[in-house]
Short mmCIF file of C-alpha atoms and ligand atoms in Angstrom, two decimals:
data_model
loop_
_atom_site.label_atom_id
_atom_site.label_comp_id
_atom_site.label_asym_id
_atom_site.label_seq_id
_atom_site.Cartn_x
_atom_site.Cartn_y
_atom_site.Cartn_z
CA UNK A 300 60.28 62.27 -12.10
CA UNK A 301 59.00 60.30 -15.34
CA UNK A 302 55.99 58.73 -14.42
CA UNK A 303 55.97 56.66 -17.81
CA UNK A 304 59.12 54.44 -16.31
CA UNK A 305 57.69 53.84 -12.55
CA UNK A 306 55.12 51.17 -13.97
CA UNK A 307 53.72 49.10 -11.33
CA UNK A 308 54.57 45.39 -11.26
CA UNK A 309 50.99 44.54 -11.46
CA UNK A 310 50.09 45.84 -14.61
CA UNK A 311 53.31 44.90 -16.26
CA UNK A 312 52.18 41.33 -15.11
CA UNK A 313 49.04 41.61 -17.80
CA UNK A 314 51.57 41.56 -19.83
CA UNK A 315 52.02 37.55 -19.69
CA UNK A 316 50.23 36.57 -22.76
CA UNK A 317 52.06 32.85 -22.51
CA UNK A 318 52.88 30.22 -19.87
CA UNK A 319 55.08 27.79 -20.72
CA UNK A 320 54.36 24.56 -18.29
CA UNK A 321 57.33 22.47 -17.57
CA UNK A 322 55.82 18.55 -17.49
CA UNK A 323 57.07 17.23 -14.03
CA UNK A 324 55.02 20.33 -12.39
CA UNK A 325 52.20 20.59 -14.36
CA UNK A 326 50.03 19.75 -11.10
CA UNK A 327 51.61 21.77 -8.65
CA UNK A 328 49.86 23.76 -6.44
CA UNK A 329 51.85 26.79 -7.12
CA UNK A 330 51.19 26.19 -10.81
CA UNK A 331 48.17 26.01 -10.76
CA UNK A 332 47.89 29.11 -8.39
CA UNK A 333 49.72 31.40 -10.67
CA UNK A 334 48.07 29.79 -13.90
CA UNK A 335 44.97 31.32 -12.44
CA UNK A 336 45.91 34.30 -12.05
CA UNK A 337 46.15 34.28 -16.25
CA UNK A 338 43.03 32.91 -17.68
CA UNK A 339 43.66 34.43 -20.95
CA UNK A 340 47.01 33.54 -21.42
CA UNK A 341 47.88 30.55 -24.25
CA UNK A 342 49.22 27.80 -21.88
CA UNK A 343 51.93 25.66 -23.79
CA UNK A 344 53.45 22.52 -22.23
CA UNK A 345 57.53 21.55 -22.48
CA UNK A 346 59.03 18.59 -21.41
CA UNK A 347 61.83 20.57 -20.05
CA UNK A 348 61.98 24.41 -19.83
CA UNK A 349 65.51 24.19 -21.79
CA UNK A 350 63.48 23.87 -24.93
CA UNK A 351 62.06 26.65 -24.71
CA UNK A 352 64.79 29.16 -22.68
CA UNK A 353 68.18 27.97 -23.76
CA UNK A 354 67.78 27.67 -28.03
CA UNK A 355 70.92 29.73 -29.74
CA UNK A 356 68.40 31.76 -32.78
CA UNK A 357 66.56 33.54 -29.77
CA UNK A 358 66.66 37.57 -29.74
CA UNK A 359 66.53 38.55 -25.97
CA UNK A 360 66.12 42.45 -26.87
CA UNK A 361 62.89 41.16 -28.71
CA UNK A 362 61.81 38.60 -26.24
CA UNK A 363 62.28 41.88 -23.64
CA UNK A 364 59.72 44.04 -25.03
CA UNK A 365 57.33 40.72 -24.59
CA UNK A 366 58.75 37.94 -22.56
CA UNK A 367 56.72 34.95 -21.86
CA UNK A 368 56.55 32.93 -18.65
CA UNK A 369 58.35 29.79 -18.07
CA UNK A 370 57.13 27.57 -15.14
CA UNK A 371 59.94 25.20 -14.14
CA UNK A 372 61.11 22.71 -11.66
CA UNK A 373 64.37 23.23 -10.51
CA UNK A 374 66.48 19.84 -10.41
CA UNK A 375 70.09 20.93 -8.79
CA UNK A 376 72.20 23.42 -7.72
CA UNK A 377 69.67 24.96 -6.04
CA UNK A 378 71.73 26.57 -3.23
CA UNK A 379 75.22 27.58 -4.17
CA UNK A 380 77.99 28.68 -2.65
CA UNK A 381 78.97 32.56 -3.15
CA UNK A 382 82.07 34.07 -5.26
CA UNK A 383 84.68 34.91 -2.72
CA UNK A 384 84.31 38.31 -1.67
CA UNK A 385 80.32 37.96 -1.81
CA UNK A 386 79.05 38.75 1.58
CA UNK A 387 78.46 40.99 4.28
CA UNK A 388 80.43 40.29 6.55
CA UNK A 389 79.21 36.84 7.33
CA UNK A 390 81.59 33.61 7.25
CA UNK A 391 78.95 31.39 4.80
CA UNK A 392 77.62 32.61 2.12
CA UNK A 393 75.44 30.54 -0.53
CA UNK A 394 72.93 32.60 -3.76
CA UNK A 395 69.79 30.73 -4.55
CA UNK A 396 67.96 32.02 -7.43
CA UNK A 397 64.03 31.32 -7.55
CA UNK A 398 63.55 32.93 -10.83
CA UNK A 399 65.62 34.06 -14.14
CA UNK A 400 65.35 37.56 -15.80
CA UNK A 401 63.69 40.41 -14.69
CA UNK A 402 61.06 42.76 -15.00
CA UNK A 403 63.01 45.37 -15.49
CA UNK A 404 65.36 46.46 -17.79
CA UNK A 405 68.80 48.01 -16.90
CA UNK A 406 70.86 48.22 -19.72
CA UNK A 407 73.84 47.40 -17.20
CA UNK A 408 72.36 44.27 -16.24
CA UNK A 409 74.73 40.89 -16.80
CA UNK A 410 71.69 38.48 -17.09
CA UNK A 411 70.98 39.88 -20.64
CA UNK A 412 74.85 39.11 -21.12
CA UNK A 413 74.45 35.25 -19.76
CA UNK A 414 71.25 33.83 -20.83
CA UNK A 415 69.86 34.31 -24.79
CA UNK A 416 66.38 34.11 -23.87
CA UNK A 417 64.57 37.23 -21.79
CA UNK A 418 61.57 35.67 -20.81
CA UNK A 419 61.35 34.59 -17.10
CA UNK A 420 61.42 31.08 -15.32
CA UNK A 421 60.02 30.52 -12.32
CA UNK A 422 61.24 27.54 -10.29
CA UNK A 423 57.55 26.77 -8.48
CA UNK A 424 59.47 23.76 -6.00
CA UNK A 425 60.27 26.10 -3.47
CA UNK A 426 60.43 23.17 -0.98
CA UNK A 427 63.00 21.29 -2.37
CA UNK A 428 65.10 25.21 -2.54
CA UNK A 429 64.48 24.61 1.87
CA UNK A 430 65.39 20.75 1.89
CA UNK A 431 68.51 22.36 0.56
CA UNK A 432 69.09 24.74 2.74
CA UNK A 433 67.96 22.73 5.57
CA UNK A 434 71.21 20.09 5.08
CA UNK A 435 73.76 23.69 4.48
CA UNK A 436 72.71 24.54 8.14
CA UNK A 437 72.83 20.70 9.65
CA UNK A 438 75.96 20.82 8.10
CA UNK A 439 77.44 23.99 9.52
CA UNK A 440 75.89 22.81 13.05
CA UNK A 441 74.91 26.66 15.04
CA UNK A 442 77.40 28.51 13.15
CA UNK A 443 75.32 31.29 11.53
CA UNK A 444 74.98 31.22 7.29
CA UNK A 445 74.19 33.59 4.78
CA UNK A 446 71.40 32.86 1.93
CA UNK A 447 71.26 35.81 -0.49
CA UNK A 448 68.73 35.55 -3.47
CA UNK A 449 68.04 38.19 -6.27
CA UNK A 450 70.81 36.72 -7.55
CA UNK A 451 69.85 35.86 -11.25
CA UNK A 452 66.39 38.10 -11.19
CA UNK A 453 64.83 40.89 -8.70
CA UNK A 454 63.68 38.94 -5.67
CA UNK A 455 60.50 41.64 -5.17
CA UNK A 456 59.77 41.88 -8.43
CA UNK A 457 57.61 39.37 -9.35
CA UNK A 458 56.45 38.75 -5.77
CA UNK A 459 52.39 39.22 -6.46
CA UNK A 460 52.84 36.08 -8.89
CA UNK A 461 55.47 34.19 -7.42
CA UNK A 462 54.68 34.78 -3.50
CA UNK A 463 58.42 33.82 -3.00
CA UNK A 464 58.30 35.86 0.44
CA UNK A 465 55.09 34.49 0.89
CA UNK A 466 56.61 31.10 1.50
CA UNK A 467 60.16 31.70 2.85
CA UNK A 468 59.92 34.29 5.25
CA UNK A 469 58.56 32.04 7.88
CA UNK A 470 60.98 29.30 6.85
CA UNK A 471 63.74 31.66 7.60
CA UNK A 472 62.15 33.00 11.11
CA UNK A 473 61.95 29.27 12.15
CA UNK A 474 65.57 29.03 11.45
CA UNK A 475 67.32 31.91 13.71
CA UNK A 476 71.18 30.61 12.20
CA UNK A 477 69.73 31.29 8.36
CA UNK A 478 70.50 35.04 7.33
CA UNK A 479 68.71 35.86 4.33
CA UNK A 480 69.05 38.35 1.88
CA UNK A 481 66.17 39.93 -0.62
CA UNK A 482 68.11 42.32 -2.87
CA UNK A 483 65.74 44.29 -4.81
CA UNK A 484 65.17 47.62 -6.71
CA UNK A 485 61.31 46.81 -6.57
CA UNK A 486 58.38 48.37 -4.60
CA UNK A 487 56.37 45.00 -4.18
CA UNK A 488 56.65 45.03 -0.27
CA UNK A 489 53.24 43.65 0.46
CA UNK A 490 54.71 40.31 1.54
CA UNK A 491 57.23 41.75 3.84
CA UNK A 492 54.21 44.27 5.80
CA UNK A 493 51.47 41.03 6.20
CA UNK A 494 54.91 39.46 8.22
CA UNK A 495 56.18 40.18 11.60
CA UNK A 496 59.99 41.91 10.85
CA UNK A 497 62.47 38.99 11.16
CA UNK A 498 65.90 39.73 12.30
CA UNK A 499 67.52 37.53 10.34
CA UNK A 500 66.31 38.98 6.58
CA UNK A 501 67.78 42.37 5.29
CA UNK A 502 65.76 43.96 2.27
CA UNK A 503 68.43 45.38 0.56
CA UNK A 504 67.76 48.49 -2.12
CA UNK A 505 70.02 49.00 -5.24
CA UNK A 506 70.35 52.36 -6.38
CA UNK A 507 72.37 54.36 -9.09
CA UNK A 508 71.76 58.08 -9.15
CA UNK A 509 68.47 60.09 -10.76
CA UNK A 510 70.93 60.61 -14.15
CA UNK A 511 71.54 56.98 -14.21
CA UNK A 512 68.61 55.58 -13.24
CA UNK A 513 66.95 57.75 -16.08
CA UNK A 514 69.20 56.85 -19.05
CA UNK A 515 70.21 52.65 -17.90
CA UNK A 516 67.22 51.64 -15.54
CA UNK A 517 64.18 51.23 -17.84
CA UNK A 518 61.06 50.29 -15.90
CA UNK A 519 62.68 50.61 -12.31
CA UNK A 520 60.39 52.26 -10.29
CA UNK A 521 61.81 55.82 -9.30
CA UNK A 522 64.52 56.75 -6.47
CA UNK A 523 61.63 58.57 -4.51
CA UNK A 524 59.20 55.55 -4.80
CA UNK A 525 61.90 52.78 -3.30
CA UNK A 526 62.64 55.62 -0.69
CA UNK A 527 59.43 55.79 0.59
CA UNK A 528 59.39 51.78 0.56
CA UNK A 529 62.71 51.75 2.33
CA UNK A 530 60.89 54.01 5.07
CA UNK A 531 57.72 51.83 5.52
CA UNK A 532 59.89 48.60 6.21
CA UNK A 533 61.96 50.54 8.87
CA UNK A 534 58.73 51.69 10.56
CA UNK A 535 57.88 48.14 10.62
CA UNK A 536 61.06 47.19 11.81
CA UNK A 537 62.61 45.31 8.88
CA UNK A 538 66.38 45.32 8.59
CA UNK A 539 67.13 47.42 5.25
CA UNK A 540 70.42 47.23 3.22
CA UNK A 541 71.58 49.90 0.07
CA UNK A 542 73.52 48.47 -2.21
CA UNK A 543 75.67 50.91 -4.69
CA UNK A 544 76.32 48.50 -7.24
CA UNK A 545 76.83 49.25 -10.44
CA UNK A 546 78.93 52.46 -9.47
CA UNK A 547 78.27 53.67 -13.02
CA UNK A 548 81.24 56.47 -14.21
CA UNK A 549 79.91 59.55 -16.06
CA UNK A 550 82.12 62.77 -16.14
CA UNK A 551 80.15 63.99 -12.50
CA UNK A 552 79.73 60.66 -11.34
CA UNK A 553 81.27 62.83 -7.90
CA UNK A 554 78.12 65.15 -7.88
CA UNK A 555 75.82 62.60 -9.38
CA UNK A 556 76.70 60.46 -6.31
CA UNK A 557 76.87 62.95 -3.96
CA UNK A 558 73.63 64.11 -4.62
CA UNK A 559 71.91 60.61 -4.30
CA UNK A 560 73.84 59.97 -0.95
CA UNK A 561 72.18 63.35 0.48
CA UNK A 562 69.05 61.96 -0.76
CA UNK A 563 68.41 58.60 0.65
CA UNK A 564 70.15 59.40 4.22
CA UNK A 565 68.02 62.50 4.26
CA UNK A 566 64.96 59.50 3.96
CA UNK A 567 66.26 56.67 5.85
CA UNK A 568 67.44 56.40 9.65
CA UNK A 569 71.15 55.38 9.74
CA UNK A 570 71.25 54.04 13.12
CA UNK A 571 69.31 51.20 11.60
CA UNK A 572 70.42 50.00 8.69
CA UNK A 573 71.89 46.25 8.37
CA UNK A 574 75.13 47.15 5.55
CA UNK A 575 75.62 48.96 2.63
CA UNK A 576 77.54 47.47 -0.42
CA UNK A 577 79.23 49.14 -3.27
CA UNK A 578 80.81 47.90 -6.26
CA UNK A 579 81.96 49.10 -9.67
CA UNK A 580 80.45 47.91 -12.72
CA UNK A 581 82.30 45.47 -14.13
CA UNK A 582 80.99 42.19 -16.02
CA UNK A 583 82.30 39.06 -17.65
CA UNK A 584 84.06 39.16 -20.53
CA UNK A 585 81.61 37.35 -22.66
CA UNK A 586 78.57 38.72 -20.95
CA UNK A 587 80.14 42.27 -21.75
CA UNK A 588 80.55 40.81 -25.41
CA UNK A 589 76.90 39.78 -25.52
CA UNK A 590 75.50 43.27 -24.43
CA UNK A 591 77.63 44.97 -26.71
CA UNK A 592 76.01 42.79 -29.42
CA UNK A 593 72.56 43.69 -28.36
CA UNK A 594 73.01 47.12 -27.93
CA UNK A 595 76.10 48.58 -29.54
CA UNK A 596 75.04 51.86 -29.89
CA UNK A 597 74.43 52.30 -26.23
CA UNK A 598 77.36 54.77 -24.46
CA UNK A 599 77.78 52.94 -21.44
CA UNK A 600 79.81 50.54 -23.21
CA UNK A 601 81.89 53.07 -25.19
CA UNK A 602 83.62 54.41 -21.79
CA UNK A 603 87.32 52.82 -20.81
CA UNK A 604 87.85 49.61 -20.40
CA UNK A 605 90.35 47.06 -18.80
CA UNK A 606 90.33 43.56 -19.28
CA UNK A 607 91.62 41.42 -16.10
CA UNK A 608 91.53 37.56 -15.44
CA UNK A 609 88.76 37.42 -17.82
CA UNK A 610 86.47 40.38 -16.59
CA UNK A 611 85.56 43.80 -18.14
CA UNK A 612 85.75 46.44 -16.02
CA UNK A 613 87.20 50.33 -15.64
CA UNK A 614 91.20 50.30 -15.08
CA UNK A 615 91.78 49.70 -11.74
CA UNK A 616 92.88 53.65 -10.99
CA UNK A 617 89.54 54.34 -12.14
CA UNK A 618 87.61 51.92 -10.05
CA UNK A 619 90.12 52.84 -7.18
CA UNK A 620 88.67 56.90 -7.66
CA UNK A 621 85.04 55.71 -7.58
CA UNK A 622 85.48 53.46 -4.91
CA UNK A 623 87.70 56.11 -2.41
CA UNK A 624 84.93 58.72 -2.90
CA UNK A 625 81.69 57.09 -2.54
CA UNK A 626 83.58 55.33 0.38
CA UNK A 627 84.17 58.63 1.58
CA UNK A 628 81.21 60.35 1.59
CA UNK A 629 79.47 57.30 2.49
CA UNK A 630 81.56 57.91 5.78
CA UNK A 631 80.14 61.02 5.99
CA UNK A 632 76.87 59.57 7.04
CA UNK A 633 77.07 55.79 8.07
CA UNK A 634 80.02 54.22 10.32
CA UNK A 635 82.88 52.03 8.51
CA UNK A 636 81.24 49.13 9.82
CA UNK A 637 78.45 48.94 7.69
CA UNK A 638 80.16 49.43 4.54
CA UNK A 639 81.03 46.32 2.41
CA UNK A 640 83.01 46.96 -1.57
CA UNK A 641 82.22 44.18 -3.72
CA UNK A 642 84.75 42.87 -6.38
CA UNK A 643 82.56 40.51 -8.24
CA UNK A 644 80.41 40.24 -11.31
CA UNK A 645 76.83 42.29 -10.29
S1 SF4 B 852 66.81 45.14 -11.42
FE1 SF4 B 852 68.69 43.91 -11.25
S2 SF4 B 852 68.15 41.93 -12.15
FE2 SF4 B 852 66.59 43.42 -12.83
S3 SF4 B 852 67.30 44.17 -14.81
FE3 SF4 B 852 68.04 45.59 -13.24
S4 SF4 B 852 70.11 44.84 -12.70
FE4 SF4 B 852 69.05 43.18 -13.79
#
């Protein structure tokens, strides 16, 4: 295992050597909270974090290697209804984002495809993110709704700075009907262990295998170190989810996934985990453009190809291949009811 790439959130955070400060919450709490936590960094004030995130001339594979922080307030379309064919089995299903970008860096990843700036935004009005959610429940009366988030960043990631979990885990264990999901690849489970286990949440793990994490996931902390996460929240009773998603094809992608399988149910108890996901990569057609831009050298994007209804993705006989054996040897260790494919953008 490389060392070098399992960097620890925390120091990466020293890293923040500017805070953009978006005018309407100059004086929050929150900003001022995380502001602390940087008394060396340059503090520069916006009128609206657009200025500074969405300008065309940006470089995102420049801004990666140094991206600044961006604190925000988030005006609308805070809560948002999923894709069809995002869920978990649950009949409502809404994606709120609290951030945008990521620590990390896999070379798969669709944000670097949607947004031309890499450096991350933190929305601090998390209350106005739970008035929102509030009126989805009133409106759906007892029936039970899904809130995943991750969405547009890692929803651990950040967590030391942001204490996202911090503030919604006890809004969501005050609100039995709310299911959340915190998709993450990150090891920052502080948050979750200071909380009772909530059976509403999930903590859901993304994971390629050791060949893929090593060549596309830069900075992800390492299979064995989200393992041994994974098996710390079941001991302390949180519900865990694994979600396959990129399947990424390589010539062994059968052993390569095979192997990782063996791994993680060799870790984890099955009996016990909330779903698994899987999903093929596949990607926009101009967020596949983008990242092709950015890094056209990069083999991932010289495999095969389809284009479909505006997405980029391997032809369908391929996806159908991937899809039939990880299903299968999935099988081999969890029951069909767990499993969920995915069809949508990752
Ligand atoms: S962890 Fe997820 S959000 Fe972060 S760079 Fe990787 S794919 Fe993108």
């Amino acid at each position: 295992m490389n060392d070098t790439r399992d960097i620890d959130c925390l120091s990466r955070l020293t890293m923040f050597s500017t805070i953009y400060i978006e005018a309407k919450i100059a004086d929050h709490p929150r900003t001022r909270e995380i502001c602390d936590r940087f008394p060396q960094a340059t503090r520069v004030a916006c009128k609206r974090y657009g200025e500074v995130f969405n300008p065309k001339s940006q470089n995102f594979r420049l801004q990666k290697r140094k991206p600044a922080l961006i604190l925000a307030h988030k005006h609308d379309r805070r809560v948002l209804e999923t894709p069809d064919g995002y869920g978990i089995g649950g009949p409502a299903n809404y994606y709120f984002s609290h951030m945008l970008n990521c620590l990390y860096d896999c070379r798969y990843c669709f944000l670097q495809g949607m947004y031309r700036s890499a450096h991350h935004v933190l929305y601090v009005n998390y209350e106005d993110f739970g008035t929102d959610i509030d009126a989805i429940l009133d409106k759906a009366g007892n029936e039970p709704c899904w809130f995943f988030s991750g969405y547009d960043c890692d929803s651990l990631a950040l967590e030391p700075v942001s204490a996202f979990m911090q503030h919604f885990l006890p809004f969501f264990a005050a609100r039995p009907a709310a299911h959340l999901e915190v998709r993450t690849k990150s090891t920052q489970i502080r948050s979750l262990l200071k909380h009772t286990a909530i059976p509403n949440a999930v903590v859901a793990f993304s994971f390629t295998p050791a060949e893929i994490h090593a060549s596309l996931e830069h900075r992800v902390p390492a299979i064995e170190r989200r393992l041994e996460a994974m098996q710390t929240l079941q001991q302390a009773g949180w519900l865990l989810g694994l979600r396959f998603d990129p399947l990424v094809y390589q010539d062994n992608y059968q052993q390569q996934y095979a192997r990782l399988f063996a791994q993680v149910f060799s870790r984890l108890d099955t009996d016990r985990l909330h779903s698994i996901s899987l999903g093929t990569f596949r990607l926009p057609r101009t967020y596949f453009r983008n990242i092709v831009r950015l890094y056209p050298d990069e083999p991932l994007f010289a495999g095969r190809f389809a284009e479909s209804d505006g997405m980029v993705s391997y032809p369908a006989e391929l996806e159908d291949e991937m899809t039939g054996f990880c299903t299968r040897e999935l099988l081999k260790y969890v029951p069909e009811t767990v499993l969920f494919p995915c069809m949508l953008a990752a």
